[in-house]
């Protein structure tokens, strides 16, 4: 079941984010925890996937809110999508992505860090949802949802 995150989910969100950071970077970056702390104040744009009262994944989107203002006419920014290691290959990430796309329609962008060990695989993953590469530089790849 996908639902809006609540304050009771903050601990689980932080644990999943730390698990992701360890997998990708070999350490938990302070910047990521700071972002999680900011979004964990639940600004209406963090959704969790829960099964049997167990948090198995989450997705965060920076939206036009007082916590994460988006300039008028700009895209919402897909910040982070994480699925628990033990719950992968079950379609949870797909369900979270489809939920975000349905909710935020064609106003969504994301960035992939070039230092991510699987950045090329991530591009292909997001392309299947309608995202297209819009900008590449030395540090990141920006993608924008082109479906309406």
Short mmCIF file of C-alpha atoms in Angstrom, two decimals:
data_model
loop_
_atom_site.label_atom_id
_atom_site.label_comp_id
_atom_site.label_asym_id
_atom_site.label_seq_id
_atom_site.Cartn_x
_atom_site.Cartn_y
_atom_site.Cartn_z
CA UNK A 1 0.00 0.00 0.00
CA UNK A 2 1.28 3.47 -0.89
CA UNK A 3 0.37 6.30 1.43
CA UNK A 4 1.64 9.69 2.52
CA UNK A 5 4.42 9.43 5.06
CA UNK A 6 3.71 10.40 8.64
CA UNK A 7 6.00 11.44 11.47
CA UNK A 8 5.91 7.81 12.64
CA UNK A 9 7.66 6.83 9.38
CA UNK A 10 10.68 9.09 9.86
CA UNK A 11 12.82 6.47 11.59
CA UNK A 12 12.15 3.89 8.86
CA UNK A 13 12.78 6.44 6.09
CA UNK A 14 16.12 7.35 7.65
CA UNK A 15 17.09 3.69 7.96
CA UNK A 16 16.28 2.99 4.30
CA UNK A 17 18.15 6.12 3.19
CA UNK A 18 21.21 5.09 5.21
CA UNK A 19 21.05 1.57 3.70
CA UNK A 20 20.98 3.12 0.22
CA UNK A 21 23.90 5.44 0.97
CA UNK A 22 26.01 2.54 2.24
CA UNK A 23 25.28 0.53 -0.90
CA UNK A 24 26.02 3.34 -3.33
CA UNK A 25 28.72 5.39 -1.58
CA UNK A 26 30.11 3.04 1.07
CA UNK A 27 29.20 5.59 3.74
CA UNK A 28 26.29 7.73 4.82
CA UNK A 29 26.76 11.26 3.56
CA UNK A 30 25.86 14.06 5.96
CA UNK A 31 24.19 15.92 3.10
CA UNK A 32 21.79 13.03 2.48
CA UNK A 33 20.85 12.80 6.15
CA UNK A 34 20.29 16.57 6.22
CA UNK A 35 17.97 16.23 3.21
CA UNK A 36 16.15 13.33 4.85
CA UNK A 37 15.76 15.35 8.05
CA UNK A 38 14.27 18.19 5.99
CA UNK A 39 11.84 16.02 4.08
CA UNK A 40 11.10 13.90 7.11
CA UNK A 41 9.30 16.90 8.52
CA UNK A 42 6.62 15.55 6.17
CA UNK A 43 5.85 18.24 3.64
CA UNK A 44 3.19 16.31 1.77
CA UNK A 45 5.55 14.95 -0.85
CA UNK A 46 7.00 11.84 0.77
CA UNK A 47 5.21 8.60 0.07
CA UNK A 48 5.93 5.23 1.61
CA UNK A 49 5.22 1.70 0.48
CA UNK A 50 4.07 -0.40 3.40
CA UNK A 51 3.25 -4.09 3.52
CA UNK A 52 2.25 -5.98 6.67
CA UNK A 53 3.01 -2.83 8.71
CA UNK A 54 6.59 -2.89 7.40
CA UNK A 55 8.07 0.09 5.56
CA UNK A 56 9.56 -1.34 2.36
CA UNK A 57 10.28 1.77 0.31
CA UNK A 58 9.76 5.48 -0.08
CA UNK A 59 9.89 8.25 -2.64
CA UNK A 60 10.30 11.97 -2.08
CA UNK A 61 9.41 14.78 -4.43
CA UNK A 62 10.27 18.44 -3.93
CA UNK A 63 7.04 20.21 -4.63
CA UNK A 64 5.81 23.75 -4.43
CA UNK A 65 5.50 23.87 -0.63
CA UNK A 66 6.89 26.22 1.99
CA UNK A 67 9.45 23.52 2.90
CA UNK A 68 10.62 22.90 -0.67
CA UNK A 69 9.54 25.77 -2.91
CA UNK A 70 9.65 25.17 -6.64
CA UNK A 71 9.77 28.27 -8.83
CA UNK A 72 6.49 28.97 -10.57
CA UNK A 73 6.27 26.94 -13.75
CA UNK A 74 9.22 24.74 -12.82
CA UNK A 75 9.20 20.98 -12.48
CA UNK A 76 8.74 19.05 -9.28
CA UNK A 77 12.02 17.32 -8.46
CA UNK A 78 12.08 13.59 -7.78
CA UNK A 79 14.65 13.56 -4.99
CA UNK A 80 15.03 9.99 -3.85
CA UNK A 81 13.39 6.65 -4.40
CA UNK A 82 14.57 3.77 -2.21
CA UNK A 83 13.35 0.20 -1.81
CA UNK A 84 14.57 -1.98 1.05
CA UNK A 85 17.22 -4.44 -0.11
CA UNK A 86 15.14 -7.41 1.06
CA UNK A 87 12.02 -6.21 -0.78
CA UNK A 88 13.52 -5.59 -4.23
CA UNK A 89 12.43 -7.33 -7.43
CA UNK A 90 8.80 -7.25 -6.27
CA UNK A 91 7.61 -4.20 -8.22
CA UNK A 92 7.66 -1.80 -5.27
CA UNK A 93 9.88 0.75 -7.05
CA UNK A 94 7.60 0.51 -10.08
CA UNK A 95 4.53 1.18 -7.94
CA UNK A 96 6.20 4.18 -6.28
CA UNK A 97 7.31 5.61 -9.65
CA UNK A 98 3.86 5.20 -11.17
CA UNK A 99 2.30 6.86 -8.12
CA UNK A 100 4.59 9.89 -8.46
CA UNK A 101 4.00 10.15 -12.21
CA UNK A 102 0.23 9.94 -11.76
CA UNK A 103 0.24 12.53 -8.98
CA UNK A 104 2.64 15.03 -10.53
CA UNK A 105 1.82 14.42 -14.21
CA UNK A 106 4.31 15.87 -16.66
CA UNK A 107 5.96 18.30 -14.24
CA UNK A 108 8.73 16.13 -12.87
CA UNK A 109 12.51 16.07 -13.22
CA UNK A 110 15.30 14.16 -11.53
CA UNK A 111 19.09 14.12 -11.33
CA UNK A 112 21.45 11.15 -11.34
CA UNK A 113 24.93 11.60 -9.91
CA UNK A 114 27.59 10.52 -12.40
CA UNK A 115 29.54 8.96 -9.54
CA UNK A 116 26.68 6.54 -8.88
CA UNK A 117 28.11 3.12 -9.81
CA UNK A 118 25.04 2.25 -11.92
CA UNK A 119 24.20 5.63 -13.45
CA UNK A 120 23.84 4.20 -16.97
CA UNK A 121 21.43 1.54 -15.71
CA UNK A 122 19.44 4.22 -13.87
CA UNK A 123 19.04 6.22 -17.09
CA UNK A 124 17.48 3.19 -18.79
CA UNK A 125 15.28 2.56 -15.73
CA UNK A 126 13.86 6.10 -15.76
CA UNK A 127 13.50 6.15 -19.55
CA UNK A 128 10.94 3.35 -19.35
CA UNK A 129 8.72 5.75 -17.36
CA UNK A 130 9.01 8.50 -19.97
CA UNK A 131 11.96 10.48 -18.60
CA UNK A 132 14.42 11.82 -21.18
CA UNK A 133 17.93 13.15 -20.64
CA UNK A 134 17.75 16.95 -20.76
CA UNK A 135 21.24 17.93 -19.57
CA UNK A 136 24.56 16.22 -18.87
CA UNK A 137 27.59 17.68 -17.15
CA UNK A 138 30.63 16.28 -15.35
CA UNK A 139 28.74 15.70 -12.10
CA UNK A 140 25.19 14.76 -13.03
CA UNK A 141 22.59 13.83 -15.60
CA UNK A 142 19.30 15.70 -15.49
CA UNK A 143 16.20 13.94 -16.79
CA UNK A 144 12.72 15.31 -17.38
CA UNK A 145 9.42 13.50 -17.65
CA UNK A 146 8.13 13.95 -21.19
CA UNK A 147 4.84 12.05 -20.90
CA UNK A 148 1.72 14.07 -20.35
#
